[in-house]
mmCIF file of C-alpha atoms and ligand atoms in Angstrom:
data_model
loop_
_atom_site.group_PDB
_atom_site.id
_atom_site.type_symbol
_atom_site.label_atom_id
_atom_site.label_comp_id
_atom_site.label_asym_id
_atom_site.label_seq_id
_atom_site.Cartn_x
_atom_site.Cartn_y
_atom_site.Cartn_z
ATOM 1 C CA MET L 372 290.860 201.174 118.312
ATOM 2 C CA SER L 373 289.165 202.631 121.417
ATOM 3 C CA THR L 374 289.023 206.311 122.012
ATOM 4 C CA GLN L 375 286.717 207.751 124.586
ATOM 5 C CA PRO L 376 284.220 210.223 122.983
ATOM 6 C CA SER L 377 284.565 213.624 124.569
ATOM 7 C CA LEU L 378 281.842 215.521 126.439
ATOM 8 C CA GLU L 379 281.506 217.789 123.380
ATOM 9 C CA GLN L 380 280.982 214.783 121.118
ATOM 10 C CA ILE L 381 278.346 213.391 123.497
ATOM 11 C CA LYS L 382 276.574 216.765 123.659
ATOM 12 C CA SER L 383 276.488 217.179 119.873
ATOM 13 C CA LYS L 384 275.293 213.602 119.426
ATOM 14 C CA VAL L 385 272.490 214.207 121.915
ATOM 15 C CA ALA L 386 271.500 217.364 120.099
ATOM 16 C CA ALA L 387 271.590 215.724 116.690
ATOM 17 C CA THR L 388 269.529 212.739 117.884
ATOM 18 C CA ARG L 389 266.921 215.004 119.506
ATOM 19 C CA LYS L 390 266.546 216.935 116.281
ATOM 20 C CA ARG L 391 266.322 213.920 114.093
ATOM 21 C CA ASN L 392 264.068 211.875 116.264
ATOM 22 C CA PRO L 393 262.173 214.015 118.845
ATOM 23 C CA ALA L 394 260.597 210.801 120.223
ATOM 24 C CA TYR L 395 263.921 210.049 121.918
ATOM 25 C CA GLY L 396 264.408 213.606 123.124
ATOM 26 C CA GLU L 397 263.800 213.008 126.791
ATOM 27 C CA VAL L 398 265.631 209.648 127.070
ATOM 28 C CA VAL L 399 268.602 210.788 125.088
ATOM 29 C CA ALA L 400 269.038 213.931 127.195
ATOM 30 C CA TRP L 401 268.851 211.831 130.354
ATOM 31 C CA LEU L 402 271.370 209.302 129.014
ATOM 32 C CA GLY L 403 273.697 212.103 127.805
ATOM 33 C CA GLY L 404 273.778 213.389 131.372
ATOM 34 C CA LEU L 405 274.583 209.931 132.765
ATOM 35 C CA LEU L 406 277.354 209.451 130.203
ATOM 36 C CA ALA L 407 278.847 212.785 131.345
ATOM 37 C CA LEU L 408 278.962 211.344 134.899
ATOM 38 C CA THR L 409 281.037 208.381 133.672
ATOM 39 C CA LEU L 410 283.412 210.858 131.982
ATOM 40 C CA GLU L 411 283.837 212.914 135.134
ATOM 41 C CA ALA L 412 284.597 209.851 137.305
ATOM 42 C CA ALA L 413 288.020 209.367 138.851
ATOM 43 C CA PRO L 414 290.363 207.246 136.749
ATOM 44 C CA PRO L 415 289.749 203.558 137.460
ATOM 45 C CA ARG L 416 292.381 201.484 139.316
ATOM 46 C CA LEU L 417 293.236 198.513 137.247
ATOM 47 C CA PRO L 418 295.912 195.863 137.985
ATOM 48 C CA GLU L 419 299.355 197.099 136.989
ATOM 49 C CA ASP L 420 300.199 194.007 135.125
ATOM 50 C CA LEU L 421 297.427 193.036 132.790
ATOM 51 C CA GLY L 422 299.450 190.169 131.190
ATOM 52 C CA LEU L 423 298.974 191.783 127.796
ATOM 53 C CA ALA L 424 302.064 190.319 126.162
ATOM 54 C CA ASP L 425 300.387 186.874 126.129
ATOM 55 C CA ARG L 426 296.907 188.162 125.667
ATOM 56 C CA ARG L 427 297.825 190.180 122.617
ATOM 57 C CA SER L 428 299.894 187.483 120.911
ATOM 58 C CA ALA L 429 299.440 187.210 117.122
ATOM 59 C CA GLU L 430 298.599 183.512 117.564
ATOM 60 C CA ARG L 431 295.834 184.215 120.058
ATOM 61 C CA LEU L 432 294.351 186.987 117.862
ATOM 62 C CA ALA L 433 294.502 184.822 114.714
ATOM 63 C CA ALA L 434 292.663 182.093 116.581
ATOM 64 C CA GLY L 435 289.845 184.492 117.477
ATOM 65 C CA ARG L 436 290.382 184.156 121.231
ATOM 66 C CA PRO L 437 289.554 187.426 123.010
ATOM 67 C CA MET L 438 292.164 188.837 125.305
ATOM 68 C CA PHE L 439 289.888 188.485 128.364
ATOM 69 C CA GLU L 440 287.036 186.219 129.252
ATOM 70 C CA PRO L 441 283.844 188.252 129.630
ATOM 71 C CA GLY L 442 283.369 187.083 133.233
ATOM 72 C CA GLY L 443 287.068 187.557 134.200
ATOM 73 C CA LEU L 444 287.719 191.131 133.311
ATOM 74 C CA PRO L 445 289.876 193.012 135.807
ATOM 75 C CA LEU L 446 287.689 195.996 136.676
ATOM 76 C CA ASP L 447 287.563 198.607 139.440
ATOM 77 C CA LEU L 448 284.435 197.574 141.295
ATOM 78 C CA ASP L 449 284.843 200.229 143.985
ATOM 79 C CA LEU L 450 284.579 202.831 141.310
ATOM 80 C CA ALA L 451 281.596 201.017 139.873
ATOM 81 C CA ARG L 452 279.909 201.223 143.310
ATOM 82 C CA GLU L 453 280.694 204.974 143.473
ATOM 83 C CA LEU L 454 279.103 205.522 140.095
ATOM 84 C CA LEU L 455 276.064 203.411 140.960
ATOM 85 C CA THR L 456 275.633 205.662 144.075
ATOM 86 C CA GLN L 457 275.609 208.700 141.775
ATOM 87 C CA LEU L 458 273.236 207.024 139.424
ATOM 88 C CA ARG L 459 270.945 206.208 142.315
ATOM 89 C CA GLU L 460 270.948 209.848 143.374
ATOM 90 C CA ASN L 461 270.175 210.898 139.823
ATOM 91 C CA ALA L 462 267.301 208.408 139.554
ATOM 92 C CA ALA L 463 265.822 209.471 142.888
ATOM 93 C CA GLN L 464 265.529 213.043 141.577
ATOM 94 C CA ARG L 465 263.526 211.998 138.559
ATOM 95 C CA PRO L 466 259.732 211.586 139.043
ATOM 96 C CA GLN L 467 259.696 208.203 137.244
ATOM 97 C CA GLY L 468 263.032 207.087 138.742
ATOM 98 C CA ARG L 469 261.977 206.077 142.243
ATOM 99 C CA GLU L 470 261.774 202.358 141.584
ATOM 100 C CA GLN L 471 265.123 202.499 139.791
ATOM 101 C CA ALA L 472 266.667 204.248 142.769
ATOM 102 C CA GLN L 473 265.281 201.569 145.102
ATOM 103 C CA GLY L 474 266.651 198.821 142.836
ATOM 104 C CA LEU L 475 270.067 200.459 142.876
ATOM 105 C CA GLU L 476 269.897 200.838 146.602
ATOM 106 C CA ARG L 477 269.376 197.049 146.963
ATOM 107 C CA LEU L 478 272.295 196.374 144.559
ATOM 108 C CA LEU L 479 274.586 198.679 146.565
ATOM 109 C CA ALA L 480 273.541 196.876 149.793
ATOM 110 C CA ALA L 481 274.433 193.436 148.364
ATOM 111 C CA SER L 482 277.480 191.558 149.687
ATOM 112 C CA PRO L 483 280.688 192.021 147.675
ATOM 113 C CA GLU L 484 280.324 188.401 146.467
ATOM 114 C CA ARG L 485 276.739 188.979 145.237
ATOM 115 C CA PHE L 486 277.735 192.292 143.647
ATOM 116 C CA GLN L 487 280.532 190.515 141.763
ATOM 117 C CA GLU L 488 278.070 187.834 140.615
ATOM 118 C CA VAL L 489 275.684 190.413 139.263
ATOM 119 C CA VAL L 490 278.494 192.184 137.390
ATOM 120 C CA THR L 491 279.747 188.926 135.989
ATOM 121 C CA ALA L 492 276.257 187.912 134.824
ATOM 122 C CA PHE L 493 276.030 191.218 133.003
ATOM 123 C CA LEU L 494 279.480 190.987 131.376
ATOM 124 C CA ALA L 495 279.081 187.386 130.389
ATOM 125 C CA GLY L 496 275.692 188.068 128.863
ATOM 126 C CA ASP L 497 274.072 185.376 131.113
ATOM 127 C CA ARG L 498 270.442 186.192 130.515
ATOM 128 C CA GLU L 499 269.097 183.760 133.119
ATOM 129 C CA ALA L 500 271.339 185.084 135.880
ATOM 130 C CA GLN L 501 270.575 188.665 134.817
ATOM 131 C CA ALA L 502 266.815 188.058 135.023
ATOM 132 C CA LYS L 503 267.160 186.505 138.430
ATOM 133 C CA ALA L 504 269.158 189.498 139.746
ATOM 134 C CA ALA L 505 266.747 191.936 138.114
ATOM 135 C CA GLU L 506 263.832 190.272 139.855
ATOM 136 C CA GLU L 507 265.616 190.356 143.236
ATOM 137 C CA LEU L 508 266.422 194.022 142.795
ATOM 138 C CA GLY L 509 263.066 195.025 141.330
ATOM 139 C CA LEU L 510 264.587 196.388 138.151
ATOM 140 C CA ALA L 511 263.684 195.695 134.505
ATOM 141 C CA PRO L 512 266.583 193.714 133.039
ATOM 142 C CA PRO L 513 267.389 196.275 130.292
ATOM 143 C CA VAL L 514 267.489 199.020 132.901
ATOM 144 C CA GLN L 515 269.714 196.939 135.207
ATOM 145 C CA ASN L 516 272.074 196.320 132.324
ATOM 146 C CA LEU L 517 272.107 200.033 131.338
ATOM 147 C CA PHE L 518 273.097 201.077 134.863
ATOM 148 C CA LEU L 519 275.807 198.356 135.089
ATOM 149 C CA ARG L 520 277.177 199.333 131.676
ATOM 150 C CA LEU L 521 277.452 202.893 132.788
ATOM 151 C CA ALA L 522 278.961 202.096 136.187
ATOM 152 C CA LEU L 523 281.565 199.781 134.597
ATOM 153 C CA ARG L 524 282.197 202.152 131.660
ATOM 154 C CA PRO L 525 285.327 203.914 132.935
ATOM 155 C CA SER L 526 286.975 200.575 133.832
ATOM 156 C CA LEU L 527 285.971 198.873 130.564
ATOM 157 C CA LEU L 528 287.138 201.776 128.453
ATOM 158 C CA ALA L 529 290.477 202.066 130.306
ATOM 159 C CA LEU L 530 291.017 198.309 129.911
ATOM 160 C CA ALA L 531 290.139 198.396 126.223
ATOM 161 C CA GLN L 532 292.437 201.352 125.688
ATOM 162 C CA ALA L 533 295.375 199.621 127.395
ATOM 163 C CA ALA L 534 294.602 196.386 125.550
ATOM 164 C CA CYS L 535 294.471 197.968 122.079
ATOM 165 C CA GLU L 536 297.235 200.594 122.460
ATOM 166 C CA GLY L 537 299.362 200.438 119.339
ATOM 167 C CA LEU L 538 297.801 197.104 118.333
ATOM 168 C CA ASP L 539 296.837 196.331 114.732
ATOM 169 C CA LEU L 540 293.466 194.600 114.888
ATOM 170 C CA ALA L 541 293.608 193.577 111.205
ATOM 171 C CA PRO L 542 294.491 189.932 112.059
ATOM 172 C CA TRP L 543 291.359 189.716 114.184
ATOM 173 C CA THR L 544 288.613 188.413 111.897
ATOM 174 C CA ALA L 545 286.129 187.079 114.508
ATOM 175 C CA GLY L 546 282.707 188.533 114.976
ATOM 176 C CA HIS L 547 283.043 189.072 118.731
ATOM 177 C CA CYS L 548 285.024 191.729 120.522
ATOM 178 C CA PRO L 549 288.804 191.085 120.584
ATOM 179 C CA VAL L 550 289.161 192.509 124.101
ATOM 180 C CA CYS L 551 286.182 191.179 126.052
ATOM 181 C CA GLY L 552 284.513 188.663 123.746
ATOM 182 C CA THR L 553 281.091 190.315 123.651
ATOM 183 C CA SER L 554 278.938 190.112 120.525
ATOM 184 C CA PRO L 555 278.252 193.408 118.704
ATOM 185 C CA ARG L 556 274.868 195.053 118.275
ATOM 186 C CA LEU L 557 276.111 197.974 116.192
ATOM 187 C CA ALA L 558 278.205 198.318 113.068
ATOM 188 C CA SER L 559 279.436 201.383 111.241
ATOM 189 C CA LEU L 560 280.495 202.135 107.690
ATOM 190 C CA ALA L 561 283.133 204.727 106.982
ATOM 191 C CA GLY L 562 285.590 205.969 104.438
ATOM 192 C CA GLU L 563 285.880 205.152 100.768
ATOM 193 C CA GLY L 564 283.793 202.170 99.854
ATOM 194 C CA GLY L 565 282.268 202.120 103.331
ATOM 195 C CA LYS L 566 284.600 199.891 105.338
ATOM 196 C CA ARG L 567 282.737 198.179 108.138
ATOM 197 C CA SER L 568 283.629 198.234 111.773
ATOM 198 C CA LEU L 569 281.838 196.375 114.543
ATOM 199 C CA HIS L 570 281.404 197.973 117.971
ATOM 200 C CA CYS L 571 281.490 196.291 121.315
ATOM 201 C CA PRO L 572 278.490 197.240 123.428
ATOM 202 C CA ASN L 573 280.531 196.788 126.680
ATOM 203 C CA CYS L 574 284.163 197.956 126.264
ATOM 204 C CA GLU L 575 283.306 200.034 123.136
ATOM 205 C CA THR L 576 286.232 198.645 121.153
ATOM 206 C CA ALA L 577 285.745 198.913 117.375
ATOM 207 C CA TRP L 578 287.321 196.410 114.985
ATOM 208 C CA PRO L 579 287.195 195.896 111.260
ATOM 209 C CA HIS L 580 284.938 193.175 109.766
ATOM 210 C CA ARG L 581 284.228 192.179 106.181
ATOM 211 C CA ARG L 582 280.942 193.567 104.991
ATOM 212 C CA LEU L 583 279.634 190.533 103.225
ATOM 213 C CA CYS L 584 279.911 188.201 106.193
ATOM 214 C CA CYS L 585 277.690 187.633 109.170
ATOM 215 C CA PRO L 586 279.740 188.149 112.331
ATOM 216 C CA PHE L 587 277.591 185.706 114.248
ATOM 217 C CA CYS L 588 277.676 182.648 112.014
ATOM 218 C CA ASP L 589 280.196 183.469 109.259
ATOM 219 C CA ASN L 590 277.494 183.223 106.587
ATOM 220 C CA GLN L 591 278.822 184.703 103.309
ATOM 221 C CA GLU L 592 275.913 183.936 100.993
ATOM 222 C CA PRO L 593 274.737 187.241 99.631
ATOM 223 C CA GLU L 594 271.112 186.012 99.278
ATOM 224 C CA ASP L 595 270.983 185.175 102.986
ATOM 225 C CA LEU L 596 272.353 188.608 104.045
ATOM 226 C CA VAL L 597 269.392 190.959 104.020
ATOM 227 C CA VAL L 598 269.806 194.724 104.251
ATOM 228 C CA LEU L 599 266.697 196.799 105.339
ATOM 229 C CA THR L 600 266.547 200.541 105.064
ATOM 230 C CA ALA L 601 263.668 202.864 105.877
ATOM 231 C CA GLU L 602 262.463 206.112 104.363
ATOM 232 C CA GLY L 603 263.485 209.167 106.412
ATOM 233 C CA GLN L 604 266.166 207.148 108.160
ATOM 234 C CA GLU L 605 269.100 208.048 105.932
ATOM 235 C CA GLY L 606 272.383 206.647 107.225
ATOM 236 C CA TYR L 607 270.744 203.784 109.153
ATOM 237 C CA ARG L 608 270.227 200.243 107.990
ATOM 238 C CA LEU L 609 269.661 196.792 109.390
ATOM 239 C CA ASP L 610 271.891 193.893 108.398
ATOM 240 C CA ILE L 611 269.966 190.673 109.002
ATOM 241 C CA CYS L 612 271.308 187.209 108.575
ATOM 242 C CA ARG L 613 268.759 184.766 107.201
ATOM 243 C CA ARG L 614 270.853 181.852 108.318
ATOM 244 C CA CYS L 615 271.257 182.457 112.035
ATOM 245 C CA GLY L 616 268.486 184.946 112.656
ATOM 246 C CA GLN L 617 270.777 187.610 114.217
ATOM 247 C CA TYR L 618 271.189 191.198 113.098
ATOM 248 C CA LEU L 619 273.267 194.324 113.339
ATOM 249 C CA LYS L 620 272.103 197.922 113.425
ATOM 250 C CA THR L 621 274.410 199.775 111.060
ATOM 251 C CA LEU L 622 275.255 203.501 111.091
ATOM 252 C CA ASP L 623 276.696 204.888 107.884
ATOM 253 C CA LEU L 624 279.213 207.499 109.094
ATOM 254 C CA ARG L 625 279.401 208.880 105.537
ATOM 255 C CA SER L 626 276.065 210.519 106.087
ATOM 256 C CA LEU L 627 275.729 210.521 109.862
ATOM 257 C CA ALA L 628 277.934 212.403 112.280
ATOM 258 C CA GLY L 629 280.200 210.153 114.381
ATOM 259 C CA PRO L 630 281.603 208.855 116.513
ATOM 260 C CA VAL L 631 279.576 205.834 117.366
ATOM 261 C CA ILE L 632 278.797 205.983 121.102
ATOM 262 C CA PRO L 633 277.516 202.346 121.634
ATOM 263 C CA VAL L 634 275.395 202.865 124.739
ATOM 264 C CA LEU L 635 273.672 205.948 123.240
ATOM 265 C CA ASP L 636 273.404 204.726 119.683
ATOM 266 C CA ASP L 637 272.015 201.377 120.812
ATOM 267 C CA LEU L 638 269.286 203.047 122.841
ATOM 268 C CA THR L 639 268.301 205.528 120.145
ATOM 269 C CA THR L 640 267.954 202.875 117.466
ATOM 270 C CA TRP L 641 265.470 200.889 119.543
ATOM 271 C CA HIS L 642 262.856 201.187 116.751
ATOM 272 C CA MET L 643 265.239 199.311 114.498
ATOM 273 C CA ASP L 644 265.284 196.347 116.950
ATOM 274 C CA LEU L 645 261.515 196.211 116.593
ATOM 275 C CA VAL L 646 261.766 196.221 112.776
ATOM 276 C CA ALA L 647 264.403 193.440 112.866
ATOM 277 C CA GLU L 648 262.315 191.402 115.253
ATOM 278 C CA ARG L 649 259.199 191.765 113.123
ATOM 279 C CA TYR L 650 261.131 190.848 109.958
ATOM 280 C CA LEU L 651 262.468 187.731 111.622
ATOM 281 C CA GLU L 652 259.064 186.765 112.870
ATOM 282 C CA GLU L 653 257.554 187.115 109.406
ATOM 283 C CA ASN L 654 260.554 185.465 107.736
ATOM 284 C CA PRO L 655 261.577 182.680 110.082
ATOM 285 C CA VAL L 656 265.071 181.288 109.632
ATOM 286 C CA ALA L 657 265.004 177.991 107.795
ATOM 287 C CA PRO L 658 266.760 175.121 109.486
ATOM 288 C CA GLN L 659 270.057 174.433 107.787
ATOM 289 C CA ALA L 660 270.679 171.065 106.182
ATOM 290 C CA SER L 661 273.804 169.691 107.695
HETATM 291 ZN ZN1 ZN V 1720 284.526 194.490 124.323
HETATM 292 ZN ZN1 ZN V 1721 274.407 184.678 110.704
#
């Protein structure tokens, strides 16, 4: 399942977030504008033959092997460069965006090989390579990742849509994205009984996943699966695994307006990352007896 949220949905989400949490007002309005840029971009040019017959085989899905390797996704990098140029112009117009614009300028001036390496480091979640590139470019790593995510967004979404078209994802029980293999940061609950979906931060694919099971380590012991909620934060909760020390930020779409827009919802739940990190610091994960 991968449907692109419309401009209207992005706008109403921006408005709802600003109302609920004014502290995010400025950043969410800025990000909403950048997301609109990604929607207005020309359609990405992807290879005609994506080899989906093999990639979508029932056998492959049942084995938990994603359709594409994170570093080997066929994406339109020319379009990504065009979008980065627009993002640079946007940053240059913001008083606090000058350094970001300079960092993006350096990225755009990089050789095609280096540009591909930076993109691959982002997609593969290679933190070390990301930090090295960020230092070279003079960008903070989270900012670098945000710009790359936005610049690659049209390609990633088009790829995910082609990959999932008419496909039943029920046989996919793994905790990582069936299309690009990325680990989720967000989950949502919807419908009767609150069925859980996990959301890919990169290609934005959503797939079903059992509620009482950690997607990162498969832990199914209820006493090791902690749920944290906070007053005044109705519809939001943290699902923390006491076995592996990882967590998901969960949006309950029975009380919050959807759809989940991963890049936006991830940024506007930053305070939940702090709560999760504090919890894990105060309740360190016990080493497992093997
Ligand atoms: Zn994905
Ligand atoms: Zn776990």
